[in-house]
CSV table of C-alpha atoms and ligand atoms in Angstrom, one decimal:
chain,number,residue,atom,x,y,z
J,1,MET,CA,102.2,63.6,122.7
J,2,GLY,CA,102.8,66.6,120.5
J,3,ASN,CA,104.0,66.5,116.9
J,4,SER,CA,107.7,66.6,116.0
J,5,ASP,CA,108.7,69.3,113.5
J,6,ALA,CA,109.0,66.7,110.7
J,7,GLU,CA,105.5,65.5,111.4
J,8,LEU,CA,104.1,69.0,111.5
J,9,ILE,CA,105.8,69.9,108.2
J,10,GLU,CA,104.5,66.8,106.5
J,11,LYS,CA,100.9,67.6,107.7
J,12,ILE,CA,101.2,71.2,106.6
J,13,ILE,CA,102.4,70.3,103.2
J,14,ASP,CA,99.7,67.7,102.7
J,15,LEU,CA,96.9,70.0,103.8
J,16,LYS,CA,98.3,72.9,101.8
J,17,ASN,CA,98.2,70.8,98.7
J,18,ARG,CA,94.7,69.6,99.4
J,19,ARG,CA,93.4,73.1,100.0
J,20,ASN,CA,95.2,74.6,97.0
J,21,ALA,CA,96.9,77.0,99.4
J,22,ILE,CA,100.1,79.0,99.1
J,23,ILE,CA,102.2,79.9,102.2
J,24,LEU,CA,103.8,83.4,102.0
J,25,ALA,CA,106.3,84.4,104.7
J,26,HIS,CA,107.9,87.7,105.6
J,27,ASN,CA,111.7,87.8,105.9
J,28,TYR,CA,111.2,88.4,109.7
J,29,GLN,CA,109.5,85.1,110.4
J,30,LEU,CA,111.0,82.3,112.5
J,31,GLY,CA,113.5,80.3,110.5
J,32,GLU,CA,111.3,77.1,110.5
J,33,VAL,CA,108.3,79.1,109.2
J,34,GLN,CA,110.4,80.6,106.4
J,35,ASP,CA,111.5,77.1,105.5
J,36,ILE,CA,108.0,75.7,104.9
J,37,ALA,CA,106.9,78.8,102.9
J,38,ASP,CA,106.4,78.7,99.1
J,39,PHE,CA,107.8,82.2,99.0
J,40,VAL,CA,109.7,84.4,101.4
J,41,GLY,CA,110.1,88.2,100.9
J,42,ASP,CA,109.5,91.7,101.9
J,43,SER,CA,106.1,93.5,102.0
J,44,LEU,CA,106.3,94.6,98.4
J,45,GLU,CA,107.4,91.2,97.1
J,46,LEU,CA,104.7,89.4,99.1
J,47,SER,CA,101.9,91.7,97.8
J,48,GLN,CA,103.1,91.2,94.3
J,49,LYS,CA,103.2,87.4,94.9
J,50,ALA,CA,99.6,87.6,96.3
J,51,SER,CA,98.4,89.4,93.2
J,52,GLN,CA,99.9,86.7,90.9
J,53,THR,CA,99.0,83.4,92.6
J,54,ASP,CA,96.2,81.2,91.4
J,55,ALA,CA,95.9,79.4,94.8
J,56,ASP,CA,92.5,79.5,96.5
J,57,VAL,CA,93.9,80.1,100.0
J,58,ILE,CA,96.8,82.3,101.1
J,59,VAL,CA,98.4,81.5,104.5
J,60,PHE,CA,100.0,84.7,105.5
J,61,CYS,CA,103.0,84.3,107.8
J,62,GLY,CA,103.5,87.9,108.8
J,63,VAL,CA,101.5,90.6,110.5
J,64,HIS,CA,97.9,91.7,110.2
J,65,PHE,CA,98.3,94.6,107.7
J,66,MET,CA,100.1,92.2,105.3
J,67,ALA,CA,97.2,89.8,105.4
J,68,GLU,CA,94.8,92.7,104.9
J,69,THR,CA,96.9,93.9,101.9
J,70,ALA,CA,96.5,90.4,100.4
J,71,SER,CA,92.8,90.6,101.0
J,72,ILE,CA,92.6,94.0,99.3
J,73,ILE,CA,94.4,92.6,96.2
J,74,CYS,CA,92.7,89.2,96.1
J,75,PRO,CA,89.1,89.6,97.4
J,76,ASP,CA,88.1,86.1,96.1
J,77,LYS,CA,90.8,84.2,98.0
J,78,VAL,CA,90.6,83.1,101.6
J,79,VAL,CA,93.5,84.9,103.5
J,80,LEU,CA,94.5,83.2,106.7
J,81,LEU,CA,96.7,84.8,109.4
J,82,PRO,CA,97.6,81.9,111.8
J,83,ASP,CA,97.6,84.2,114.9
J,84,ILE,CA,95.1,87.0,114.7
J,85,HIS,CA,97.1,88.9,117.4
J,86,ALA,CA,100.0,89.3,115.1
J,87,GLY,CA,99.5,93.0,114.6
J,88,CYS,CA,102.2,95.6,113.8
J,89,PRO,CA,102.5,98.1,116.7
J,90,MET,CA,103.6,100.8,114.2
J,91,ALA,CA,100.6,100.3,112.0
J,92,ASP,CA,98.4,100.9,115.1
J,93,MET,CA,100.0,104.3,115.7
J,94,VAL,CA,97.7,105.9,113.1
J,95,THR,CA,93.9,105.4,112.9
J,96,ALA,CA,91.6,106.3,110.1
J,97,GLU,CA,89.8,108.7,112.4
J,98,ARG,CA,93.0,110.6,113.4
J,99,LEU,CA,94.2,110.7,109.9
J,100,ARG,CA,90.9,112.2,108.8
J,101,GLU,CA,91.3,115.0,111.4
J,102,LYS,CA,94.9,115.6,110.1
J,103,LYS,CA,93.6,115.8,106.6
J,104,LYS,CA,91.2,118.5,107.6
J,105,GLU,CA,94.1,120.6,108.9
J,106,HIS,CA,96.0,120.1,105.6
J,107,PRO,CA,93.3,119.9,102.9
J,108,GLY,CA,95.6,120.2,100.0
J,109,ALA,CA,98.0,117.5,101.1
J,110,THR,CA,98.7,114.2,99.3
J,111,VAL,CA,98.7,111.4,101.8
J,112,VAL,CA,101.4,108.7,101.3
J,113,CYS,CA,100.9,105.7,103.6
J,114,TYR,CA,103.6,103.2,104.4
J,115,ILE,CA,102.2,99.7,103.6
J,116,ASN,CA,102.5,99.2,107.4
J,117,THR,CA,99.0,100.6,107.9
J,118,THR,CA,95.5,99.2,108.4
J,119,ALA,CA,93.2,98.9,105.4
J,120,ALA,CA,91.1,101.7,106.9
J,121,VAL,CA,94.1,104.0,106.9
J,122,LYS,CA,95.0,103.0,103.3
J,123,ALA,CA,91.4,103.9,102.4
J,124,GLU,CA,92.1,107.4,103.6
J,125,SER,CA,95.4,107.7,101.6
J,126,ASP,CA,96.2,108.7,98.1
J,127,VAL,CA,99.1,106.3,97.5
J,128,CYS,CA,100.8,103.5,99.4
J,129,CYS,CA,104.5,102.7,99.5
J,130,THR,CA,107.0,100.2,101.0
J,131,SER,CA,110.5,100.7,102.2
J,132,ALA,CA,111.6,99.3,98.8
J,133,ASN,CA,109.8,101.9,96.6
J,134,GLY,CA,109.1,104.8,98.9
J,135,VAL,CA,111.8,107.1,97.4
J,136,ARG,CA,110.6,106.3,93.9
J,137,ILE,CA,106.9,106.9,94.8
J,138,VAL,CA,107.6,110.3,96.4
J,139,GLU,CA,109.8,111.3,93.4
J,140,LYS,CA,106.8,110.7,91.2
J,141,LEU,CA,104.6,113.1,93.2
J,142,ALA,CA,106.4,116.1,91.9
J,143,ASP,CA,103.1,118.0,91.4
J,144,ALA,CA,101.9,117.4,95.0
J,145,GLU,CA,101.5,120.7,96.9
J,146,GLN,CA,102.3,119.1,100.2
J,147,ILE,CA,102.9,115.5,101.3
J,148,LEU,CA,101.7,113.9,104.5
J,149,PHE,CA,103.5,110.7,105.3
J,150,VAL,CA,102.1,108.1,107.7
J,151,PRO,CA,102.9,106.5,110.1
J,152,ASP,CA,106.7,106.0,110.2
J,153,GLN,CA,108.5,109.3,110.9
J,154,TYR,CA,111.9,107.6,110.3
J,155,LEU,CA,111.1,106.1,106.9
J,156,GLY,CA,109.5,109.4,106.1
J,157,SER,CA,112.5,111.4,107.1
J,158,TYR,CA,114.8,109.0,105.1
J,159,ILE,CA,112.6,109.5,102.0
J,160,ALA,CA,112.6,113.3,102.5
J,161,SER,CA,116.4,113.3,102.7
J,162,LYS,CA,116.7,111.3,99.5
J,163,THR,CA,114.2,113.2,97.5
J,164,GLY,CA,114.7,116.7,98.9
J,165,ARG,CA,111.0,116.9,99.5
J,166,GLU,CA,109.7,118.4,102.7
J,167,MET,CA,107.0,116.2,104.1
J,168,LEU,CA,104.7,116.3,107.1
J,169,LEU,CA,105.6,113.3,109.2
J,170,TRP,CA,103.3,111.3,111.4
J,171,PRO,CA,105.1,110.6,114.7
J,172,GLY,CA,105.0,106.8,114.4
J,173,PHE,CA,108.0,104.4,114.7
J,174,CYS,CA,108.9,100.7,114.8
J,175,ILE,CA,109.5,99.5,118.4
J,176,THR,CA,111.9,96.8,117.1
J,177,HIS,CA,114.1,99.1,114.9
J,178,MET,CA,114.4,101.5,117.8
J,179,ARG,CA,116.5,98.9,119.5
J,180,ILE,CA,119.2,99.3,116.8
J,181,GLN,CA,121.6,101.9,118.3
J,182,PRO,CA,124.3,103.9,116.5
J,183,GLN,CA,126.9,103.0,119.1
J,184,ASP,CA,126.4,99.3,118.3
J,185,ILE,CA,127.1,99.9,114.6
J,186,SER,CA,130.2,102.0,115.4
J,187,ARG,CA,131.5,99.3,117.7
J,188,LEU,CA,130.9,96.5,115.1
J,189,LYS,CA,132.5,98.6,112.3
J,190,MET,CA,135.7,98.8,114.5
J,191,GLU,CA,135.5,95.1,115.2
J,192,TYR,CA,134.9,94.1,111.6
J,193,PRO,CA,136.7,96.8,109.5
J,194,GLN,CA,136.1,94.9,106.2
J,195,ALA,CA,132.4,94.6,106.7
J,196,LYS,CA,129.7,96.6,105.0
J,197,ALA,CA,126.9,97.8,107.2
J,198,VAL,CA,123.3,97.5,105.8
J,199,VAL,CA,120.4,98.9,107.7
J,200,HIS,CA,116.6,99.3,107.3
J,201,PRO,CA,115.1,102.8,106.7
J,202,GLU,CA,112.9,102.3,109.8
J,203,CYS,CA,116.0,102.9,111.9
J,204,ARG,CA,116.7,106.4,113.3
J,205,PRO,CA,118.7,108.9,111.2
J,206,GLU,CA,121.7,108.5,113.5
J,207,VAL,CA,121.8,104.8,112.5
J,208,THR,CA,121.2,105.2,108.8
J,209,ALA,CA,123.9,107.9,108.7
J,210,LEU,CA,126.5,105.2,109.7
J,211,ALA,CA,125.3,102.6,107.1
J,212,ASP,CA,127.0,101.8,103.8
J,213,GLU,CA,123.5,100.9,102.4
J,214,VAL,CA,120.0,101.7,103.6
J,215,LEU,CA,117.8,99.0,102.2
J,216,SER,CA,114.4,97.2,102.5
J,217,THR,CA,114.8,93.5,103.5
J,218,GLY,CA,114.4,92.4,99.9
J,219,GLY,CA,117.1,94.9,99.0
J,220,MET,CA,119.4,93.4,101.7
J,221,ILE,CA,118.9,89.9,100.3
J,222,ARG,CA,119.9,91.1,96.8
J,223,PHE,CA,122.8,93.1,98.1
J,224,ALA,CA,124.2,90.2,100.2
J,225,ARG,CA,124.1,88.0,97.0
J,226,GLU,CA,125.8,90.6,94.8
J,227,THR,CA,128.3,92.3,97.0
J,228,GLU,CA,132.0,91.3,97.1
J,229,ALA,CA,132.1,92.0,100.8
J,230,GLU,CA,132.3,88.8,102.8
J,231,GLU,CA,131.1,90.3,106.1
J,232,LEU,CA,127.8,92.2,106.5
J,233,ILE,CA,126.7,94.1,109.6
J,234,VAL,CA,122.9,93.8,109.5
J,235,GLY,CA,120.6,96.5,111.1
J,236,THR,CA,117.1,95.1,111.0
J,237,GLU,CA,114.9,92.5,112.6
J,238,ILE,CA,117.0,89.4,113.2
J,239,GLY,CA,114.7,87.0,111.4
J,240,ILE,CA,116.4,88.0,108.2
J,241,ILE,CA,119.7,86.5,109.4
J,242,HIS,CA,118.3,83.0,108.8
J,243,ARG,CA,117.7,83.6,105.1
J,244,LEU,CA,120.9,85.5,104.6
J,245,ARG,CA,123.0,82.7,106.1
J,246,LYS,CA,121.0,80.0,104.2
J,247,GLU,CA,121.5,81.7,100.8
J,248,ASN,CA,125.1,82.8,101.3
J,249,PRO,CA,126.9,80.1,103.2
J,250,GLY,CA,130.3,81.5,102.5
J,251,LYS,CA,129.6,84.9,104.0
J,252,ARG,CA,129.3,86.2,107.6
J,253,PHE,CA,126.3,88.1,108.9
J,254,ILE,CA,126.5,90.0,112.1
J,255,PRO,CA,123.3,91.4,113.6
J,256,VAL,CA,123.7,94.9,115.0
J,257,SER,CA,121.4,93.9,117.9
J,258,GLU,CA,120.2,90.5,119.1
J,259,GLN,CA,117.4,92.5,120.8
J,260,ALA,CA,115.9,93.5,117.4
J,261,ILE,CA,113.2,90.9,117.6
J,262,CYS,CA,109.6,91.8,116.5
J,263,PRO,CA,107.4,90.0,119.1
J,264,ARG,CA,104.4,90.1,116.8
J,265,MET,CA,106.2,88.5,113.8
J,266,LYS,CA,107.3,85.7,116.1
J,267,LEU,CA,103.7,84.8,117.0
J,268,ILE,CA,103.4,82.7,113.8
J,269,THR,CA,104.6,79.1,114.4
J,270,LEU,CA,104.5,75.7,112.6
J,271,GLU,CA,101.8,74.7,115.1
J,272,ASN,CA,99.4,77.6,114.3
J,273,VAL,CA,100.1,77.4,110.6
J,274,LEU,CA,98.9,73.8,110.7
J,275,TRP,CA,95.9,74.6,112.9
J,276,SER,CA,95.0,77.5,110.6
J,277,LEU,CA,95.0,75.2,107.6
J,278,GLN,CA,93.0,72.6,109.4
J,279,GLU,CA,90.3,75.0,110.7
J,280,MET,CA,90.5,77.6,107.9
J,281,THR,CA,90.7,80.3,110.4
J,282,PRO,CA,91.4,83.1,111.4
J,283,GLU,CA,90.4,84.7,108.2
J,284,VAL,CA,91.3,88.3,107.4
J,285,LYS,CA,88.8,89.9,105.1
J,286,VAL,CA,88.6,93.6,104.5
J,287,PRO,CA,85.0,94.9,104.1
J,288,GLU,CA,84.2,95.8,100.5
J,289,GLU,CA,83.6,99.5,101.0
J,290,ILE,CA,87.0,100.0,102.7
J,291,ARG,CA,88.7,97.5,100.3
J,292,LEU,CA,87.7,99.4,97.2
J,293,LYS,CA,89.1,102.7,98.6
J,294,ALA,CA,92.3,101.1,100.0
J,295,LYS,CA,92.8,99.3,96.7
J,296,LYS,CA,93.2,102.6,94.9
J,297,ALA,CA,96.2,103.5,97.1
J,298,VAL,CA,97.7,100.1,96.6
J,299,ASP,CA,97.1,100.0,92.8
J,300,LYS,CA,98.7,103.4,92.5
J,301,MET,CA,101.8,102.1,94.2
J,302,LEU,CA,101.9,99.0,92.0
J,303,GLU,CA,101.4,101.2,89.0
J,304,ILE,CA,103.9,104.0,89.6
J,305,GLY,CA,106.4,102.3,91.9
D,401,SF4,S1,109.3,94.9,112.8
D,401,SF4,FE1,108.4,96.9,113.3
D,401,SF4,S2,107.3,97.6,111.5
D,401,SF4,FE2,107.7,95.4,111.2
D,401,SF4,S3,105.9,94.3,112.0
D,401,SF4,FE3,107.3,94.5,113.7
D,401,SF4,S4,106.8,96.4,114.8
D,401,SF4,FE4,105.8,96.4,112.7
């Protein structure tokens, strides 16, 4: 007979304490996984948390590049990703090899990589950014001759529009945010005329143009808390709705699309979190040579962003 959720949770907490582990979960995780985490946040908040913890083990409930980022920042800790197949399709749209070729075509360009990239791609980049600090980072690169932004063309074009910087954009995109369509936002705005629409900058420009606010998931959590609006139309992966509702019981949250589900984020379950803590696997460890180069891009982000 299998474990009930209550039994699973009890076992996870017990093992977590015995292993001196911390559980970090992204805002897109399944509700029950968010609920057992020590900290839930966006990529930037999670990497900051990883850098501050004195735990020996980090159980990363998110996707592969996030676990790699934790390994880049904390080489002495064991970083576990409960399902090793939880990769980000967008991050896989650029490889270190293809990026090196592109850099040869644009030798003077400063490479800004979205945190949604492999460690090997970060190692080929000058500075990293997240959706929360991308605009700030690019603003700080005033002296850069040319900027090459990888891999998300939509986040890149959003940052370009906000900063007035022309940038070379890699043609990557998030398969999940592509499911968020402008006509769905328009329809919901008619249906809920008092609602504010918040969307993620990974959405297409036709979508961000219709939003009241374009925010990272961490930004959405803060906005929902602070706004006087009682209804929010939410254009991002629907895992965030769990946290928004939990933290703001008096407000109404309407997802733009029930189809905006990231299949890779949903690979992490209570079962594999427990298994991962029991077996201390699968471990994500970035080789030292790549780690040192990638760390420069991450450190630069933490320093200037
Ligand atoms: S939501 Fe998009 S960007 Fe985020 S992990 Fe999934 S595919 Fe990657």
